[in-house]
CSV table of C-alpha atoms and ligand atoms in Angstrom, one decimal:
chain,number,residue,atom,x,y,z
P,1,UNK,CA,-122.1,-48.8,283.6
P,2,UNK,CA,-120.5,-46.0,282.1
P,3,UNK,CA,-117.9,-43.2,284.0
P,4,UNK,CA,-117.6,-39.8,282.7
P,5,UNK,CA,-115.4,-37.5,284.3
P,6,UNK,CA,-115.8,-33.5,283.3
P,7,UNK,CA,-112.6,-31.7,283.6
P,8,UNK,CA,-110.4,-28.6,282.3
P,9,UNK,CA,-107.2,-26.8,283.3
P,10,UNK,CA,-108.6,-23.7,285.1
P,11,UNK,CA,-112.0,-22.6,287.2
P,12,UNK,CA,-114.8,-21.1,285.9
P,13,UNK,CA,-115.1,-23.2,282.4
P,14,UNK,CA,-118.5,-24.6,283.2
P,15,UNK,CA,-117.3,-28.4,284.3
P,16,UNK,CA,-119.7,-27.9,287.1
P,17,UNK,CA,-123.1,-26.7,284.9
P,18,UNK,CA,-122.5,-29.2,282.2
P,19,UNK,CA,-121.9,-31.9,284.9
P,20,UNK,CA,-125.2,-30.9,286.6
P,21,UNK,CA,-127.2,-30.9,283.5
P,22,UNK,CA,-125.9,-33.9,281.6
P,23,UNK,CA,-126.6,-35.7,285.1
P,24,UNK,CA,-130.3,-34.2,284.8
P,25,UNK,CA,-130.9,-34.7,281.1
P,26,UNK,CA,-130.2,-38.8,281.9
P,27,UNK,CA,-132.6,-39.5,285.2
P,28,UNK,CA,-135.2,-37.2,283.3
P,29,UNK,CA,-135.0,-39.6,280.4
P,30,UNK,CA,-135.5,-42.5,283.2
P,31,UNK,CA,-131.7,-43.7,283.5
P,32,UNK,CA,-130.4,-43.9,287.1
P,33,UNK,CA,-127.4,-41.5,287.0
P,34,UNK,CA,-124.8,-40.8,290.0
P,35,UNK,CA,-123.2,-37.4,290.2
P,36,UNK,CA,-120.0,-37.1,292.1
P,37,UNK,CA,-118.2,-33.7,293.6
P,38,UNK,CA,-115.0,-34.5,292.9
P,39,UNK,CA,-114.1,-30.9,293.2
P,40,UNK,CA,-113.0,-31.2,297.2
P,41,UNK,CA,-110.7,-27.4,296.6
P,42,UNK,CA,-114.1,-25.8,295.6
P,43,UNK,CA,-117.0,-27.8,296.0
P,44,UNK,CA,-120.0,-26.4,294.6
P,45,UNK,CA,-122.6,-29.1,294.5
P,46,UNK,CA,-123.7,-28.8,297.9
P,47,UNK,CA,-124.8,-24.9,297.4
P,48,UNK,CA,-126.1,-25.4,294.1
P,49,UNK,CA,-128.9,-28.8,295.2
P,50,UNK,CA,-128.7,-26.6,298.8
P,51,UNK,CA,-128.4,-29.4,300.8
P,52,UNK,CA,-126.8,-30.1,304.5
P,53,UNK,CA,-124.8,-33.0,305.0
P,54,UNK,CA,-123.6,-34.9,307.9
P,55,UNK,CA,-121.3,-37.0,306.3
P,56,UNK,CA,-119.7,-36.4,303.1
P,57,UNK,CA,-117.4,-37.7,300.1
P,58,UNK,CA,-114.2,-36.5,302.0
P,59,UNK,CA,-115.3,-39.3,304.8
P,60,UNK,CA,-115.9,-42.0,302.7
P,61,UNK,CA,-112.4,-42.1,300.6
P,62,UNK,CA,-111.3,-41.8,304.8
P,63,UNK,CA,-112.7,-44.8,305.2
P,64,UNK,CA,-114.8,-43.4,308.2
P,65,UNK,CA,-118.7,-44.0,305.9
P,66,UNK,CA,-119.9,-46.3,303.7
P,67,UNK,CA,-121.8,-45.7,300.5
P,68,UNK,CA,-125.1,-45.3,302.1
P,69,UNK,CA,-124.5,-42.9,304.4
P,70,UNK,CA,-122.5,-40.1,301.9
P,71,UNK,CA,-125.1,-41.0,298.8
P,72,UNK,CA,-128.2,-39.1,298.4
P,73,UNK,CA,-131.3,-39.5,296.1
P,74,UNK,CA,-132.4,-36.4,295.2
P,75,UNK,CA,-134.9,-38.1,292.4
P,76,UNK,CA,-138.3,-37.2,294.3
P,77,UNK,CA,-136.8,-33.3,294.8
P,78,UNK,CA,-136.3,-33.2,291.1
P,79,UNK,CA,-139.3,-34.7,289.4
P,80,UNK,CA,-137.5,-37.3,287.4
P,81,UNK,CA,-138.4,-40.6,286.0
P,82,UNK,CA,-135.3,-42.3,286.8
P,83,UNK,CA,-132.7,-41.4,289.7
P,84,UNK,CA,-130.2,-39.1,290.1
P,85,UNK,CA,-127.5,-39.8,293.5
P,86,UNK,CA,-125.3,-37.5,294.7
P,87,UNK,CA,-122.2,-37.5,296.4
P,88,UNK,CA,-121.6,-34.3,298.1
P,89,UNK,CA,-118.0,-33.0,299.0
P,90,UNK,CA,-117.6,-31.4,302.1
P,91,UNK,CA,-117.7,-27.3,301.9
P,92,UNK,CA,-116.3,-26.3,305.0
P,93,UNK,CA,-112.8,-24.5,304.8
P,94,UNK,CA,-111.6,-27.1,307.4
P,95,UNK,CA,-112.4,-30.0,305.2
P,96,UNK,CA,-110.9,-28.1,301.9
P,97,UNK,CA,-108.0,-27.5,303.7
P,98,UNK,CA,-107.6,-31.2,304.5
P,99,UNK,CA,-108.1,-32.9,302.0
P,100,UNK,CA,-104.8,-30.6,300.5
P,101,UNK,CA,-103.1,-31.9,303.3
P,102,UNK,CA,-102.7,-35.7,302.4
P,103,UNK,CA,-100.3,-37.9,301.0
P,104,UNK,CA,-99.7,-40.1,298.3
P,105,UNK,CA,-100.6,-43.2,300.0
P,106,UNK,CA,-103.9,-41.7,301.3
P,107,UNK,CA,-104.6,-40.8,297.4
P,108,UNK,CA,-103.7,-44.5,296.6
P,109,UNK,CA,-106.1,-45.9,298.8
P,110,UNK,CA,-108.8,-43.3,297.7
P,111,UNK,CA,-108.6,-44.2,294.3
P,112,UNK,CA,-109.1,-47.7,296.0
P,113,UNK,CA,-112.2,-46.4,297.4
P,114,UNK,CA,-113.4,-44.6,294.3
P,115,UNK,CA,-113.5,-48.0,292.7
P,116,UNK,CA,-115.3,-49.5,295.5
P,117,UNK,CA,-117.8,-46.9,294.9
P,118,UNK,CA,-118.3,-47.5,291.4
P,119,UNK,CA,-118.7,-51.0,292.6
P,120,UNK,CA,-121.3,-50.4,295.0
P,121,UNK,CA,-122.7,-47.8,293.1
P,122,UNK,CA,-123.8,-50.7,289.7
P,123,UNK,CA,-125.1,-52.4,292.6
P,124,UNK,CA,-127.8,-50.4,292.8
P,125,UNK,CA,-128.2,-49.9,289.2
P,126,UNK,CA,-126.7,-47.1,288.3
P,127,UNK,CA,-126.1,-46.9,285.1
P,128,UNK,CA,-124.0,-44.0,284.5
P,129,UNK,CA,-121.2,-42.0,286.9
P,130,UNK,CA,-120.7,-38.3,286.4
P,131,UNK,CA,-117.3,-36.7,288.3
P,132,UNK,CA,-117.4,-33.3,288.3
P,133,UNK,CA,-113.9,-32.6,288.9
P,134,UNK,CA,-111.0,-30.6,290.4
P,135,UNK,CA,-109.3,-27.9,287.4
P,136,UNK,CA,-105.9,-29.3,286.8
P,137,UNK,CA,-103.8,-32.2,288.1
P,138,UNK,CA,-104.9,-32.2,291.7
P,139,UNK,CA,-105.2,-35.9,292.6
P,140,UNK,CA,-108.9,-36.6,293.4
P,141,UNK,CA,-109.1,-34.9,289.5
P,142,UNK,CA,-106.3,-38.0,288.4
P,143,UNK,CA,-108.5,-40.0,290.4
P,144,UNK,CA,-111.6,-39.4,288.9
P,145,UNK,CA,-109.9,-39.6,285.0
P,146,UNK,CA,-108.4,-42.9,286.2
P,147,UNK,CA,-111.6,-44.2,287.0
P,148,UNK,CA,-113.5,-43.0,284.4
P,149,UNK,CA,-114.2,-44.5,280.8
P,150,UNK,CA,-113.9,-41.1,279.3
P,151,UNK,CA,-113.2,-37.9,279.9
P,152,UNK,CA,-114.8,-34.1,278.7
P,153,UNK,CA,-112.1,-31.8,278.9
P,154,UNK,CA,-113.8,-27.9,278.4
P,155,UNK,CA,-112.3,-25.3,278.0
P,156,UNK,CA,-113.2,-22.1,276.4
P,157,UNK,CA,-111.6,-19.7,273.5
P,158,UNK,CA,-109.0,-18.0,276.6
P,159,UNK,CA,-105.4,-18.4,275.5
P,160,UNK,CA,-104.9,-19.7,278.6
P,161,UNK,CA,-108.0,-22.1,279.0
P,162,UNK,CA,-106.5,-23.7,275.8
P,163,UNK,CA,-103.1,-24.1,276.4
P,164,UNK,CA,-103.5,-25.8,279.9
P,165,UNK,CA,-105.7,-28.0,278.5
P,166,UNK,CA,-103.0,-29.1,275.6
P,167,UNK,CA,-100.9,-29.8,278.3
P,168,UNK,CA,-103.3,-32.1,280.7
P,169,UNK,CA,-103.6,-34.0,277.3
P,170,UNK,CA,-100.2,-34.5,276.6
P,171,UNK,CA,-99.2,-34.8,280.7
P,172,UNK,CA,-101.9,-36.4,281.8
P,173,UNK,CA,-104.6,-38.0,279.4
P,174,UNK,CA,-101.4,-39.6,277.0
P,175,UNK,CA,-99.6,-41.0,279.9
P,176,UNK,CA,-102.4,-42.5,281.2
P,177,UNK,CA,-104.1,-43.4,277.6
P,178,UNK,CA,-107.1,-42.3,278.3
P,179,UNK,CA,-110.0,-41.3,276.4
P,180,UNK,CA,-110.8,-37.7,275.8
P,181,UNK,CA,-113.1,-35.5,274.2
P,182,UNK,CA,-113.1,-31.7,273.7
P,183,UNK,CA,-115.8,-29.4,274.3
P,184,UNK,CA,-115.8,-25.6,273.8
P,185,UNK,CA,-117.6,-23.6,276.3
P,186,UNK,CA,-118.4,-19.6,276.5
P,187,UNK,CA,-118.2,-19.4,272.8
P,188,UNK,CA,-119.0,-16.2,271.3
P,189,UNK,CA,-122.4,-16.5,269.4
P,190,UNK,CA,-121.1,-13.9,267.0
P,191,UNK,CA,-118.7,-16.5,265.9
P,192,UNK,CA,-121.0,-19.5,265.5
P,193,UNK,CA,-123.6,-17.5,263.2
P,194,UNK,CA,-122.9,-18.6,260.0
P,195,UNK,CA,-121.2,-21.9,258.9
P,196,UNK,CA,-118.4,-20.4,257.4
P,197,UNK,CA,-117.3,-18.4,261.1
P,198,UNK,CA,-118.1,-21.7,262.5
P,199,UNK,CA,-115.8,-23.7,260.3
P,200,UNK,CA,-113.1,-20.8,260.9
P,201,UNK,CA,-113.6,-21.3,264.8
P,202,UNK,CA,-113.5,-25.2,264.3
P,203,UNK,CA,-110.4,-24.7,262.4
P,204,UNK,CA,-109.1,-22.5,265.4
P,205,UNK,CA,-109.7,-24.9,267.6
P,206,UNK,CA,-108.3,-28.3,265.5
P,207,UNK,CA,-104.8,-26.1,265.5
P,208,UNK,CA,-104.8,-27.2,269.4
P,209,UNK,CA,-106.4,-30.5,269.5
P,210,UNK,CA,-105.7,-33.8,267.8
P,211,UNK,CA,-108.8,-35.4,270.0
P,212,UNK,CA,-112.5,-34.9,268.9
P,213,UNK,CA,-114.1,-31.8,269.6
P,214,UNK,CA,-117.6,-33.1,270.6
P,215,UNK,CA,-119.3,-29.3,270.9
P,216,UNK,CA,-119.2,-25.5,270.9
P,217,UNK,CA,-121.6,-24.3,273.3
P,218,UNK,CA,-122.0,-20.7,272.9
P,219,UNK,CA,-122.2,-18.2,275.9
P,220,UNK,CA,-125.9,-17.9,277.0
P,221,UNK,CA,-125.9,-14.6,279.9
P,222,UNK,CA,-129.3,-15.7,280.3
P,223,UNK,CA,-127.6,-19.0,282.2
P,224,UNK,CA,-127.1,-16.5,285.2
P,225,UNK,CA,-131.0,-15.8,285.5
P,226,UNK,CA,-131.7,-19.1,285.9
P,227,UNK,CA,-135.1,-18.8,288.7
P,228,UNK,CA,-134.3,-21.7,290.6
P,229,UNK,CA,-130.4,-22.8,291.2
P,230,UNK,CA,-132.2,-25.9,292.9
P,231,UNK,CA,-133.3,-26.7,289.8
P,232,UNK,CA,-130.6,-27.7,286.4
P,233,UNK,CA,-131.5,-25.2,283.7
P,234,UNK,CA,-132.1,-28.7,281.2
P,235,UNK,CA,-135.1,-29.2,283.1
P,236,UNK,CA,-136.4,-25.9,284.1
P,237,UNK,CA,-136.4,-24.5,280.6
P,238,UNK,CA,-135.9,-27.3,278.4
P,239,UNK,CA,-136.5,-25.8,275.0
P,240,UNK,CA,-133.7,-23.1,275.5
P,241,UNK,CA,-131.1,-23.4,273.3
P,242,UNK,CA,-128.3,-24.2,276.4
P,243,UNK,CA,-130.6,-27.3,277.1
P,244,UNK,CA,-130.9,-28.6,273.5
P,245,UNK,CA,-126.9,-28.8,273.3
P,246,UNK,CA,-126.7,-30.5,276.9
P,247,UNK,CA,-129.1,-33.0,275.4
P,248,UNK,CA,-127.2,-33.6,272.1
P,249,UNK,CA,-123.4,-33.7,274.4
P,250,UNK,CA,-125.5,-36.5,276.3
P,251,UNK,CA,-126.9,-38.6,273.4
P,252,UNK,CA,-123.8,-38.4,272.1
P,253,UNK,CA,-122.0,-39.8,275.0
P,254,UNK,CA,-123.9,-43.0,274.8
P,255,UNK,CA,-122.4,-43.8,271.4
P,256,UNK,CA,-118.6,-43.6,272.4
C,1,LIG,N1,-122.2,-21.4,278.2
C,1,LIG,C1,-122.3,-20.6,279.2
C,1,LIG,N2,-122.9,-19.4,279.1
C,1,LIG,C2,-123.0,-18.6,280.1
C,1,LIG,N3,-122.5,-18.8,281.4
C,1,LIG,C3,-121.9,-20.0,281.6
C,1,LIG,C4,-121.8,-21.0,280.5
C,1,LIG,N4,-121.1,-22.1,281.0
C,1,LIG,C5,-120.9,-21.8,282.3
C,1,LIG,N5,-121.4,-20.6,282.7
C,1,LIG,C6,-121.3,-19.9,284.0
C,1,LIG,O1,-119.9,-19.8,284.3
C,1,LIG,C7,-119.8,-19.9,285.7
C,1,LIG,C8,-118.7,-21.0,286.0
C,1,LIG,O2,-119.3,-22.3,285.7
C,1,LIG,P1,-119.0,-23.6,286.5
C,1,LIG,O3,-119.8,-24.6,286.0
C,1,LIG,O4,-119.2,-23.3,288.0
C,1,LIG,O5,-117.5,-23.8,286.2
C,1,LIG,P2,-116.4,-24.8,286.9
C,1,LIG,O6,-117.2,-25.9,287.6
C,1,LIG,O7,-115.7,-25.3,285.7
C,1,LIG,O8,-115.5,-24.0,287.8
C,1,LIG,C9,-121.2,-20.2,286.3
C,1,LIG,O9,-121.7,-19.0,286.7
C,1,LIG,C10,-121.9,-20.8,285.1
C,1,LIG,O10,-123.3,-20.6,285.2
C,2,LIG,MG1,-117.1,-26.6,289.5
């Protein structure tokens, strides 16, 4: 079983779409895939597959569910060959609010949990995790990248976006000698249209990365007429050119 946790330094860099859609591309191609909302300050799963819960993520790393009752199988709802299970986290203020509150030895024994549930999780045949994560260094983010085999870390072209993501690498990926891979997000088709502005943005980019850059997706506005939000773009329009990128980022995760 492989663990893949999608990160970046700020909001908004597309951690949550990519997450989604990698997940999708995999149980569409048969593979049994589990997709975690490891993003309890802003969790956005829940609207987006528009599901209630009764119990959620946030209870099991309390220790007060087990696996079964915060996993769901949303396979049959999306028409794929193999399976794709969610854990939701909990989007009530309340719950957001909580889960700031606690301390380090809670976080210790969630990352305890988190293992537990990868544990359980290969049990029942998955064969790939996917934690869509937290921007920055909140824990169930350090969590997640502990866990995980390898990390995406996106960011896009913003000054900002770029810097903070230098400085998870050195802070946080380098102490913690973890793999990571870059991927460039929201970039401006005008600079990907010929190879030589694409070698000029790939040489923009290398000046703030030693790790591999594994793609430039380019800024699609047509992402935000998507007909169904039920539904990950991959699969509802799969020869768009969003969707053939997704597929190459996850064919190429299977070979590092
Ligand atoms: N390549 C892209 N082109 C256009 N819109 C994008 C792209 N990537 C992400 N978005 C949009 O940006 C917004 C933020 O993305 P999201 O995945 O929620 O970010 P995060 O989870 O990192 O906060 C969403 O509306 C999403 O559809
Ligand atoms: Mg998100």
């Amino acid at each position: 079983m492989k663990a893949i946790s999608i990160h970046s330094s700020r909001g908004g860099t597309g951690k949550t779409l990519l997450s989604f859609n990698i997940a999708a591309v995999y149980a569409s191609e048969g593979r049994n895939v589990s997709l975690l909302d490891f993003d309890f300050r802003a969790p956005s799963l829940s609207t987006l597959f528009g599901v209630e819960r009764r119990r959620w993520l946030n209870d099991y790393l309390n220790g007060e569910a087990e696996v079964k009752d915060i996993i769901v199988d949303l396979s049959d709802r999306l028409g794929v060959k193999g399976r794709l299970l969610v854990g939701f986290a909990n989007p009530e203020m309340e719950a957001m609010r909580e889960i700031a509150r606690k301390d380090r030895r809670w976080q210790m024994r969630a990352l305890r949990r988190v293992m537990r549930l990868k544990d359980e999780l290969e049990k029942m045949d998955v064969d790939t995790v996917i934690f869509d994560t937290s921007p920055g260094v909140h824990y169930s983010s350090v969590n997640a990248i502990v866990s995980a085999d390898l990390s995406l870390l996106i960011s896009t072209m913003d000054l900002v976006d770029l810097e903070g993501a230098q400085r998870l690498i050195r802070d946080l990926y380098e102490a913690f000698e973890k793999k990571v891979y870059i991927i460039v997000n929201k970039a401006i088709p005008y600079e990907l249209a010929t190879r030589e502005r694409r070698e000029m943005l790939v040489a923009r980019i290398s000046r703030y990365f030693r790790h591999p850059l594994l793609a430039i997706i380019p800024c699609y506005c047509d992402l935000l007429l998507q007909s169904s939000r039920r539904r990950p773009f991959v699969l509802e329009k799969r020869e768009h050119p969003f969707s053939r990128v997704v597929r190459e980022i996850a064919h190429r995760l299977d070979h590092l």
